[in-house]
Structures are given as structure tokens and as C-alpha cells.
PDB file of C-alpha atoms in Angstrom:
ATOM      1  CA  UNK A  19       0.000   0.000   0.000  1.00 44.00           C
ATOM      2  CA  UNK A  20       1.455   3.346  -1.006  1.00 53.00           C
ATOM      3  CA  UNK A  21      -1.452   5.545   0.012  1.00 72.00           C
ATOM      4  CA  UNK A  22      -2.948   5.418   3.479  1.00 90.00           C
ATOM      5  CA  UNK A  23      -5.874   7.859   3.334  1.00 93.00           C
ATOM      6  CA  UNK A  24      -9.313   6.549   2.416  1.00 94.00           C
ATOM      7  CA  UNK A  25     -12.980   7.447   2.381  1.00 93.00           C
ATOM      8  CA  UNK A  26     -16.018   5.206   2.484  1.00 91.00           C
ATOM      9  CA  UNK A  27     -19.628   6.292   2.151  1.00 88.00           C
ATOM     10  CA  UNK A  28     -22.871   4.806   3.391  1.00 81.00           C
ATOM     11  CA  UNK A  29     -24.800   4.054   6.580  1.00 78.00           C
ATOM     12  CA  UNK A  30     -22.319   4.508   9.408  1.00 80.00           C
ATOM     13  CA  UNK A  31     -22.648   1.207  11.262  1.00 80.00           C
ATOM     14  CA  UNK A  32     -22.311  -0.803   8.071  1.00 80.00           C
ATOM     15  CA  UNK A  33     -19.410   1.265   6.776  1.00 86.00           C
ATOM     16  CA  UNK A  34     -17.633   0.961  10.118  1.00 88.00           C
ATOM     17  CA  UNK A  35     -18.027  -2.808  10.058  1.00 86.00           C
ATOM     18  CA  UNK A  36     -16.537  -2.886   6.557  1.00 87.00           C
ATOM     19  CA  UNK A  37     -13.671  -0.592   7.594  1.00 91.00           C
ATOM     20  CA  UNK A  38     -12.710  -2.814  10.526  1.00 90.00           C
ATOM     21  CA  UNK A  39     -12.606  -5.852   8.236  1.00 87.00           C
ATOM     22  CA  UNK A  40     -10.551  -3.869   5.716  1.00 89.00           C
ATOM     23  CA  UNK A  41      -7.991  -2.918   8.373  1.00 91.00           C
ATOM     24  CA  UNK A  42      -7.641  -6.537   9.451  1.00 89.00           C
ATOM     25  CA  UNK A  43      -7.291  -7.987   5.962  1.00 85.00           C
ATOM     26  CA  UNK A  44      -5.230  -5.244   4.309  1.00 86.00           C
ATOM     27  CA  UNK A  45      -3.060  -4.042   7.184  1.00 88.00           C
ATOM     28  CA  UNK A  46      -3.176  -6.918   9.654  1.00 88.00           C
ATOM     29  CA  UNK A  47      -4.617  -4.621  12.318  1.00 90.00           C
ATOM     30  CA  UNK A  48      -6.773  -6.528  14.763  1.00 87.00           C
ATOM     31  CA  UNK A  49      -9.527  -4.166  15.772  1.00 83.00           C
ATOM     32  CA  UNK A  50     -10.798  -5.659  19.021  1.00 84.00           C
ATOM     33  CA  UNK A  51      -9.207  -4.098  22.122  1.00 87.00           C
ATOM     34  CA  UNK A  52      -6.406  -2.670  19.997  1.00 93.00           C
ATOM     35  CA  UNK A  53      -5.150   0.771  21.120  1.00 94.00           C
ATOM     36  CA  UNK A  54      -3.691   1.298  17.645  1.00 95.00           C
ATOM     37  CA  UNK A  55      -7.152   1.281  16.051  1.00 95.00           C
ATOM     38  CA  UNK A  56      -8.765   4.549  17.102  1.00 95.00           C
ATOM     39  CA  UNK A  57     -12.399   5.118  16.136  1.00 95.00           C
ATOM     40  CA  UNK A  58     -13.989   8.519  16.697  1.00 95.00           C
ATOM     41  CA  UNK A  59     -17.689   9.216  16.061  1.00 95.00           C
ATOM     42  CA  UNK A  60     -19.060  12.692  15.416  1.00 94.00           C
ATOM     43  CA  UNK A  61     -22.441  14.154  14.589  1.00 90.00           C
ATOM     44  CA  UNK A  62     -20.543  17.221  13.408  1.00 92.00           C
ATOM     45  CA  UNK A  63     -16.771  17.154  12.866  1.00 95.00           C
ATOM     46  CA  UNK A  64     -15.444  20.606  13.777  1.00 95.00           C
ATOM     47  CA  UNK A  65     -12.182  22.511  13.391  1.00 95.00           C
ATOM     48  CA  UNK A  66     -11.295  21.630  16.994  1.00 96.00           C
ATOM     49  CA  UNK A  67     -11.880  17.964  16.156  1.00 96.00           C
ATOM     50  CA  UNK A  68      -9.607  18.352  13.128  1.00 97.00           C
ATOM     51  CA  UNK A  69      -6.843  19.809  15.303  1.00 96.00           C
ATOM     52  CA  UNK A  70      -7.221  16.915  17.728  1.00 96.00           C
ATOM     53  CA  UNK A  71      -7.002  14.426  14.858  1.00 96.00           C
ATOM     54  CA  UNK A  72      -3.832  16.074  13.563  1.00 96.00           C
ATOM     55  CA  UNK A  73      -2.285  15.762  17.026  1.00 95.00           C
ATOM     56  CA  UNK A  74      -3.271  12.112  17.469  1.00 95.00           C
ATOM     57  CA  UNK A  75      -1.863  11.300  14.033  1.00 95.00           C
ATOM     58  CA  UNK A  76       1.632  12.331  15.141  1.00 93.00           C
ATOM     59  CA  UNK A  77       1.702   9.735  17.938  1.00 93.00           C
ATOM     60  CA  UNK A  78       3.608   6.515  17.335  1.00 92.00           C
ATOM     61  CA  UNK A  79       1.804   3.152  17.304  1.00 93.00           C
ATOM     62  CA  UNK A  80       1.699   1.465  20.705  1.00 92.00           C
ATOM     63  CA  UNK A  81       1.710  -2.223  19.901  1.00 86.00           C
ATOM     64  CA  UNK A  82       3.191  -2.509  16.432  1.00 86.00           C
ATOM     65  CA  UNK A  83       4.282  -0.632  13.330  1.00 90.00           C
ATOM     66  CA  UNK A  84       0.852   0.580  12.172  1.00 92.00           C
ATOM     67  CA  UNK A  85      -2.052   2.492  13.628  1.00 95.00           C
ATOM     68  CA  UNK A  86      -5.414   3.490  12.159  1.00 96.00           C
ATOM     69  CA  UNK A  87      -7.548   6.573  12.742  1.00 97.00           C
ATOM     70  CA  UNK A  88     -11.167   6.062  11.719  1.00 97.00           C
ATOM     71  CA  UNK A  89     -13.418   9.125  11.635  1.00 97.00           C
ATOM     72  CA  UNK A  90     -17.141   8.370  11.445  1.00 95.00           C
ATOM     73  CA  UNK A  91     -18.970  11.653  10.872  1.00 94.00           C
ATOM     74  CA  UNK A  92     -22.511  12.612   9.927  1.00 90.00           C
ATOM     75  CA  UNK A  93     -21.321  16.056   8.837  1.00 90.00           C
ATOM     76  CA  UNK A  94     -17.954  17.798   8.505  1.00 93.00           C
ATOM     77  CA  UNK A  95     -17.487  21.555   8.469  1.00 91.00           C
ATOM     78  CA  UNK A  96     -15.677  22.778   5.358  1.00 93.00           C
ATOM     79  CA  UNK A  97     -13.171  24.546   7.599  1.00 95.00           C
ATOM     80  CA  UNK A  98     -12.484  21.242   9.354  1.00 96.00           C
ATOM     81  CA  UNK A  99     -11.929  19.531   6.014  1.00 96.00           C
ATOM     82  CA  UNK A 100      -9.399  22.182   5.057  1.00 96.00           C
ATOM     83  CA  UNK A 101      -7.650  21.643   8.391  1.00 97.00           C
ATOM     84  CA  UNK A 102      -6.929  17.970   7.618  1.00 97.00           C
ATOM     85  CA  UNK A 103      -5.860  18.343   3.975  1.00 95.00           C
ATOM     86  CA  UNK A 104      -2.155  17.955   4.709  1.00 95.00           C
ATOM     87  CA  UNK A 105      -2.834  14.961   6.960  1.00 95.00           C
ATOM     88  CA  UNK A 106      -4.802  13.244   4.192  1.00 95.00           C
ATOM     89  CA  UNK A 107      -2.189  14.072   1.581  1.00 91.00           C
ATOM     90  CA  UNK A 108       0.732  12.810   3.657  1.00 91.00           C
ATOM     91  CA  UNK A 109      -0.330  10.654   6.612  1.00 93.00           C
ATOM     92  CA  UNK A 110       2.536  10.089   9.070  1.00 93.00           C
ATOM     93  CA  UNK A 111       4.527   6.923   8.492  1.00 91.00           C
ATOM     94  CA  UNK A 112       2.668   3.915   9.818  1.00 92.00           C
ATOM     95  CA  UNK A 113      -0.684   5.719  10.007  1.00 95.00           C
ATOM     96  CA  UNK A 114      -3.875   4.884   8.117  1.00 95.00           C
ATOM     97  CA  UNK A 115      -6.619   7.527   7.954  1.00 96.00           C
ATOM     98  CA  UNK A 116     -10.176   6.528   7.013  1.00 96.00           C
ATOM     99  CA  UNK A 117     -13.145   8.885   6.747  1.00 96.00           C
ATOM    100  CA  UNK A 118     -16.585   7.258   6.938  1.00 94.00           C
ATOM    101  CA  UNK A 119     -19.283   9.688   5.798  1.00 92.00           C
ATOM    102  CA  UNK A 120     -22.847   9.382   4.466  1.00 86.00           C
ATOM    103  CA  UNK A 121     -22.031  10.538   0.942  1.00 83.00           C
ATOM    104  CA  UNK A 122     -19.086  11.713  -1.121  1.00 84.00           C
ATOM    105  CA  UNK A 123     -20.753  14.984  -2.124  1.00 80.00           C
ATOM    106  CA  UNK A 124     -20.396  16.380   1.396  1.00 87.00           C
ATOM    107  CA  UNK A 125     -16.608  16.402   0.994  1.00 91.00           C
ATOM    108  CA  UNK A 126     -14.709  19.218  -0.674  1.00 91.00           C
ATOM    109  CA  UNK A 127     -13.059  18.417  -4.026  1.00 90.00           C
ATOM    110  CA  UNK A 128      -9.681  19.047  -2.398  1.00 92.00           C
ATOM    111  CA  UNK A 129     -10.434  16.305   0.138  1.00 93.00           C
ATOM    112  CA  UNK A 130     -11.779  13.874  -2.460  1.00 90.00           C
ATOM    113  CA  UNK A 131      -8.614  14.299  -4.522  1.00 90.00           C
ATOM    114  CA  UNK A 132      -6.456  13.226  -1.571  1.00 92.00           C
ATOM    115  CA  UNK A 133      -8.205   9.992  -0.615  1.00 91.00           C
ATOM    116  CA  UNK A 134      -8.915   6.632  -2.172  1.00 89.00           C
ATOM    117  CA  UNK A 135     -12.524   5.491  -2.073  1.00 84.00           C
ATOM    118  CA  UNK A 136     -13.274   2.138  -0.509  1.00 84.00           C
ATOM    119  CA  UNK A 137     -16.093   0.349  -2.281  1.00 71.00           C
ATOM    120  CA  UNK A 138     -18.655  -1.698  -0.412  1.00 66.00           C
ATOM    121  CA  UNK A 139     -22.048  -2.645  -1.801  1.00 57.00           C
ATOM    122  CA  UNK A 140     -24.720  -1.489   0.641  1.00 52.00           C
ATOM    123  CA  UNK A 141     -27.465  -1.225  -1.983  1.00 52.00           C
ATOM    124  CA  UNK A 142     -29.608  -4.015  -0.541  1.00 57.00           C
ATOM    125  CA  UNK A 143     -33.018  -3.614   1.011  1.00 60.00           C
ATOM    126  CA  UNK A 144     -31.878  -5.150   4.297  1.00 60.00           C
ATOM    127  CA  UNK A 145     -29.717  -2.035   4.703  1.00 64.00           C
ATOM    128  CA  UNK A 146     -32.748   0.250   4.992  1.00 80.00           C
ATOM    129  CA  UNK A 147     -32.944   1.943   8.401  1.00 83.00           C
ATOM    130  CA  UNK A 148     -35.952   1.475  10.668  1.00 88.00           C
ATOM    131  CA  UNK A 149     -36.900   5.151  10.178  1.00 92.00           C
ATOM    132  CA  UNK A 150     -36.848   4.769   6.407  1.00 91.00           C
ATOM    133  CA  UNK A 151     -38.803   1.524   6.531  1.00 91.00           C
ATOM    134  CA  UNK A 152     -41.472   3.169   8.693  1.00 93.00           C
ATOM    135  CA  UNK A 153     -41.659   6.088   6.253  1.00 95.00           C
ATOM    136  CA  UNK A 154     -41.945   3.805   3.232  1.00 93.00           C
ATOM    137  CA  UNK A 155     -44.620   1.617   4.832  1.00 93.00           C
ATOM    138  CA  UNK A 156     -46.662   4.480   6.290  1.00 94.00           C
ATOM    139  CA  UNK A 157     -49.950   5.772   4.937  1.00 93.00           C
ATOM    140  CA  UNK A 158     -50.041   9.274   3.489  1.00 91.00           C
ATOM    141  CA  UNK A 159     -51.515  10.622   6.735  1.00 92.00           C
ATOM    142  CA  UNK A 160     -48.829   8.986   8.870  1.00 94.00           C
ATOM    143  CA  UNK A 161     -46.087  10.289   6.586  1.00 94.00           C
ATOM    144  CA  UNK A 162     -47.507  13.784   6.913  1.00 94.00           C
ATOM    145  CA  UNK A 163     -47.474  13.463  10.702  1.00 94.00           C
ATOM    146  CA  UNK A 164     -43.903  12.159  10.674  1.00 94.00           C
ATOM    147  CA  UNK A 165     -42.741  14.991   8.429  1.00 94.00           C
ATOM    148  CA  UNK A 166     -44.363  17.515  10.765  1.00 93.00           C
ATOM    149  CA  UNK A 167     -42.589  15.945  13.743  1.00 91.00           C
ATOM    150  CA  UNK A 168     -39.230  16.132  11.965  1.00 91.00           C
ATOM    151  CA  UNK A 169     -39.641  19.819  11.160  1.00 88.00           C
ATOM    152  CA  UNK A 170     -40.625  21.173  14.575  1.00 84.00           C
ATOM    153  CA  UNK A 171     -37.371  20.983  16.530  1.00 78.00           C
ATOM    154  CA  UNK A 172     -37.261  23.146  19.658  1.00 81.00           C
ATOM    155  CA  UNK A 173     -33.551  23.956  19.444  1.00 84.00           C
ATOM    156  CA  UNK A 174     -30.542  23.450  17.185  1.00 83.00           C
ATOM    157  CA  UNK A 175     -29.631  20.078  18.721  1.00 85.00           C
ATOM    158  CA  UNK A 176     -33.120  18.704  18.127  1.00 88.00           C
ATOM    159  CA  UNK A 177     -33.240  20.136  14.609  1.00 85.00           C
ATOM    160  CA  UNK A 178     -29.855  18.554  13.870  1.00 83.00           C
ATOM    161  CA  UNK A 179     -31.083  15.190  15.161  1.00 86.00           C
ATOM    162  CA  UNK A 180     -34.189  15.538  12.987  1.00 88.00           C
ATOM    163  CA  UNK A 181     -32.025  16.264   9.932  1.00 87.00           C
ATOM    164  CA  UNK A 182     -30.045  13.110  10.686  1.00 86.00           C
ATOM    165  CA  UNK A 183     -33.283  11.100  10.709  1.00 90.00           C
ATOM    166  CA  UNK A 184     -34.347  12.774   7.458  1.00 90.00           C
ATOM    167  CA  UNK A 185     -31.028  11.778   5.874  1.00 87.00           C
ATOM    168  CA  UNK A 186     -31.511   8.164   6.960  1.00 87.00           C
ATOM    169  CA  UNK A 187     -35.004   8.243   5.470  1.00 92.00           C
ATOM    170  CA  UNK A 188     -33.671   9.614   2.190  1.00 89.00           C
ATOM    171  CA  UNK A 189     -30.921   6.966   2.158  1.00 84.00           C
ATOM    172  CA  UNK A 190     -33.472   4.210   2.717  1.00 86.00           C
ATOM    173  CA  UNK A 191     -35.803   5.522   0.025  1.00 89.00           C
ATOM    174  CA  UNK A 192     -32.846   5.552  -2.356  1.00 84.00           C
ATOM    175  CA  UNK A 193     -32.005   1.907  -1.601  1.00 82.00           C
ATOM    176  CA  UNK A 194     -35.632   0.836  -2.029  1.00 87.00           C
ATOM    177  CA  UNK A 195     -35.989   2.833  -5.250  1.00 88.00           C
ATOM    178  CA  UNK A 196     -32.803   1.382  -6.695  1.00 79.00           C
ATOM    179  CA  UNK A 197     -33.992  -2.139  -5.860  1.00 80.00           C
ATOM    180  CA  UNK A 198     -37.202  -1.462  -7.807  1.00 85.00           C
ATOM    181  CA  UNK A 199     -35.253   0.107 -10.671  1.00 81.00           C
ATOM    182  CA  UNK A 200     -33.087  -3.003 -11.098  1.00 76.00           C
ATOM    183  CA  UNK A 201     -36.072  -5.288 -11.659  1.00 84.00           C
ATOM    184  CA  UNK A 202     -38.473  -2.915 -13.458  1.00 85.00           C
ATOM    185  CA  UNK A 203     -38.818  -3.626 -17.184  1.00 85.00           C
ATOM    186  CA  UNK A 204     -41.503  -1.132 -18.190  1.00 88.00           C
ATOM    187  CA  UNK A 205     -39.814   1.882 -19.788  1.00 86.00           C
ATOM    188  CA  UNK A 206     -42.011   4.644 -18.361  1.00 91.00           C
ATOM    189  CA  UNK A 207     -41.731   3.305 -14.818  1.00 90.00           C
ATOM    190  CA  UNK A 208     -37.957   2.924 -15.157  1.00 88.00           C
ATOM    191  CA  UNK A 209     -37.685   6.551 -16.262  1.00 88.00           C
ATOM    192  CA  UNK A 210     -39.761   7.667 -13.271  1.00 91.00           C
ATOM    193  CA  UNK A 211     -37.564   5.666 -10.893  1.00 90.00           C
ATOM    194  CA  UNK A 212     -34.422   7.041 -12.531  1.00 87.00           C
ATOM    195  CA  UNK A 213     -35.754  10.584 -12.084  1.00 89.00           C
ATOM    196  CA  UNK A 214     -36.491   9.905  -8.412  1.00 90.00           C
ATOM    197  CA  UNK A 215     -32.966   8.577  -7.858  1.00 86.00           C
ATOM    198  CA  UNK A 216     -31.585  11.741  -9.425  1.00 84.00           C
ATOM    199  CA  UNK A 217     -33.816  13.901  -7.209  1.00 87.00           C
ATOM    200  CA  UNK A 218     -32.749  11.993  -4.098  1.00 86.00           C
ATOM    201  CA  UNK A 219     -29.073  12.555  -4.846  1.00 77.00           C
ATOM    202  CA  UNK A 220     -29.668  16.297  -5.148  1.00 82.00           C
ATOM    203  CA  UNK A 221     -32.028  16.637  -2.182  1.00 85.00           C
ATOM    204  CA  UNK A 222     -29.788  14.687   0.178  1.00 78.00           C
ATOM    205  CA  UNK A 223     -27.016  17.194  -0.444  1.00 76.00           C
ATOM    206  CA  UNK A 224     -29.325  19.997   0.714  1.00 81.00           C
ATOM    207  CA  UNK A 225     -29.992  18.186   3.995  1.00 81.00           C
ATOM    208  CA  UNK A 226     -26.406  18.758   5.118  1.00 74.00           C
ATOM    209  CA  UNK A 227     -27.120  22.483   5.305  1.00 75.00           C
ATOM    210  CA  UNK A 228     -28.383  23.564   8.738  1.00 74.00           C
ATOM    211  CA  UNK A 229     -31.019  25.735   7.016  1.00 81.00           C
ATOM    212  CA  UNK A 230     -32.219  22.869   4.815  1.00 81.00           C
ATOM    213  CA  UNK A 231     -35.962  22.910   3.963  1.00 90.00           C
ATOM    214  CA  UNK A 232     -36.519  19.485   5.534  1.00 91.00           C
ATOM    215  CA  UNK A 233     -40.310  19.625   5.228  1.00 92.00           C
ATOM    216  CA  UNK A 234     -40.217  20.497   1.525  1.00 93.00           C
ATOM    217  CA  UNK A 235     -37.657  17.782   0.786  1.00 93.00           C
ATOM    218  CA  UNK A 236     -39.531  15.014   2.599  1.00 94.00           C
ATOM    219  CA  UNK A 237     -42.886  16.093   1.173  1.00 94.00           C
ATOM    220  CA  UNK A 238     -41.449  15.933  -2.347  1.00 92.00           C
ATOM    221  CA  UNK A 239     -40.040  12.451  -1.753  1.00 92.00           C
ATOM    222  CA  UNK A 240     -43.301  11.321  -0.159  1.00 93.00           C
ATOM    223  CA  UNK A 241     -45.229  12.354  -3.267  1.00 91.00           C
ATOM    224  CA  UNK A 242     -42.838  10.490  -5.570  1.00 89.00           C
ATOM    225  CA  UNK A 243     -42.680   7.090  -3.877  1.00 85.00           C
TER     226      UNK A 243
END
């Protein structure tokens, strides 16, 4: 391996499971009770978190010649991404850096150009979150009630948590739509499903903005499924 900075996208628990297997098979890093495999989870990865990561990266491995830093983040400030550019471009000797994020589009082009993308196929219906499954199975009235609940946060923390749920719903709708697209043979229906997949990709990007119109996005998706 000549490059030790990676990114993987998808639902965080599944991507983390894949990452831990990758570290074991590709780098021989056992992940259970190993101080050289450091996993950090963030709802929002900030500049302070980036500084902390840069500091941790300079530390030598404890039990061997390699260590891994795994960052699992729902969102990453652009300023924080800029703060780890050098780390991603030139990780310290013996250090593997892996970013696990919901989607590639949330990363700056300068970050994407410095990492290799790990590929794991999560496009199966069993990977749909409980929130997304409930949304997909709900009646129109229940969806309307759920959307209202997700757009009435009392403070920023609650609104952020609601956006996270909305993102998981969008991710699940995408998986379910893609599953239908793969088996649909009728041309008009395939075109409609393709259009919905395109909409989902665009709308999900908006949800990473703290001022995202969550109600409008979910209502649009609800009408299309």
C-alpha cells in the first residue's frame, strides 16, 4: 500500500463494520481491544476535532508498526476539512486515515482528490434503516405526521437530530428505489424511478445544510414514492 488515506460512504454502522474488516485484511490490524485502532464518532466534525485528529496522528503506534484513525462523521465543516488536507495528503509513516461519511458529495473536491474510495455494496433492502422503513410503509396521513414531527425541533440540537433522521429516510428511500429500478422492465416506470434517484441525490445534499428545507424535501419524496 502506497497511500494510506481513504474514504467510504454509506450508513455509518455498516461502513464501520466494513472498515474494521478492511484494516484486518489489508493491514493486519486486529480491531478488538487494539489501542492502535482509534475510532472517533461525530455528529458534526469541527475545526477543533480536526486539530485533535492532527495531534493524534503524530503519535507513534503502541503495539506494532501501524495504527489506524477512523473518523465516522454525519457532517464535517468545510473549515475542518481544510484543516486535515495535509494529513490526508501525507499521513505520518505507519498511520492509516479513514473517513466514513454518508455521501461523497459532502466532501470538498480538495479532500476527495487526496483519498482513495473504498467500495462496499450497501445497496440491498436489508440495509434500509428502521426510520426509512417506517416512512416507506406508512400511509399518506402517517407520513404527513412524521414529516411535521421532523420539522418542529425546539432547538438546534433537536433540529440537527431531525435532519439526521431525514437523511436516513432519504438513504433508505434511495435503496428501495434502486432495488425497484433493477427489476423494473416497463420503460415509463424505469424513467420515473431514474428521475427519483436523481432527485434523491440532489435533495440529500441539501440536507447537510443547517437551514435545509426538511419539510419540503420530505414532502417531495413522499409524493414520488
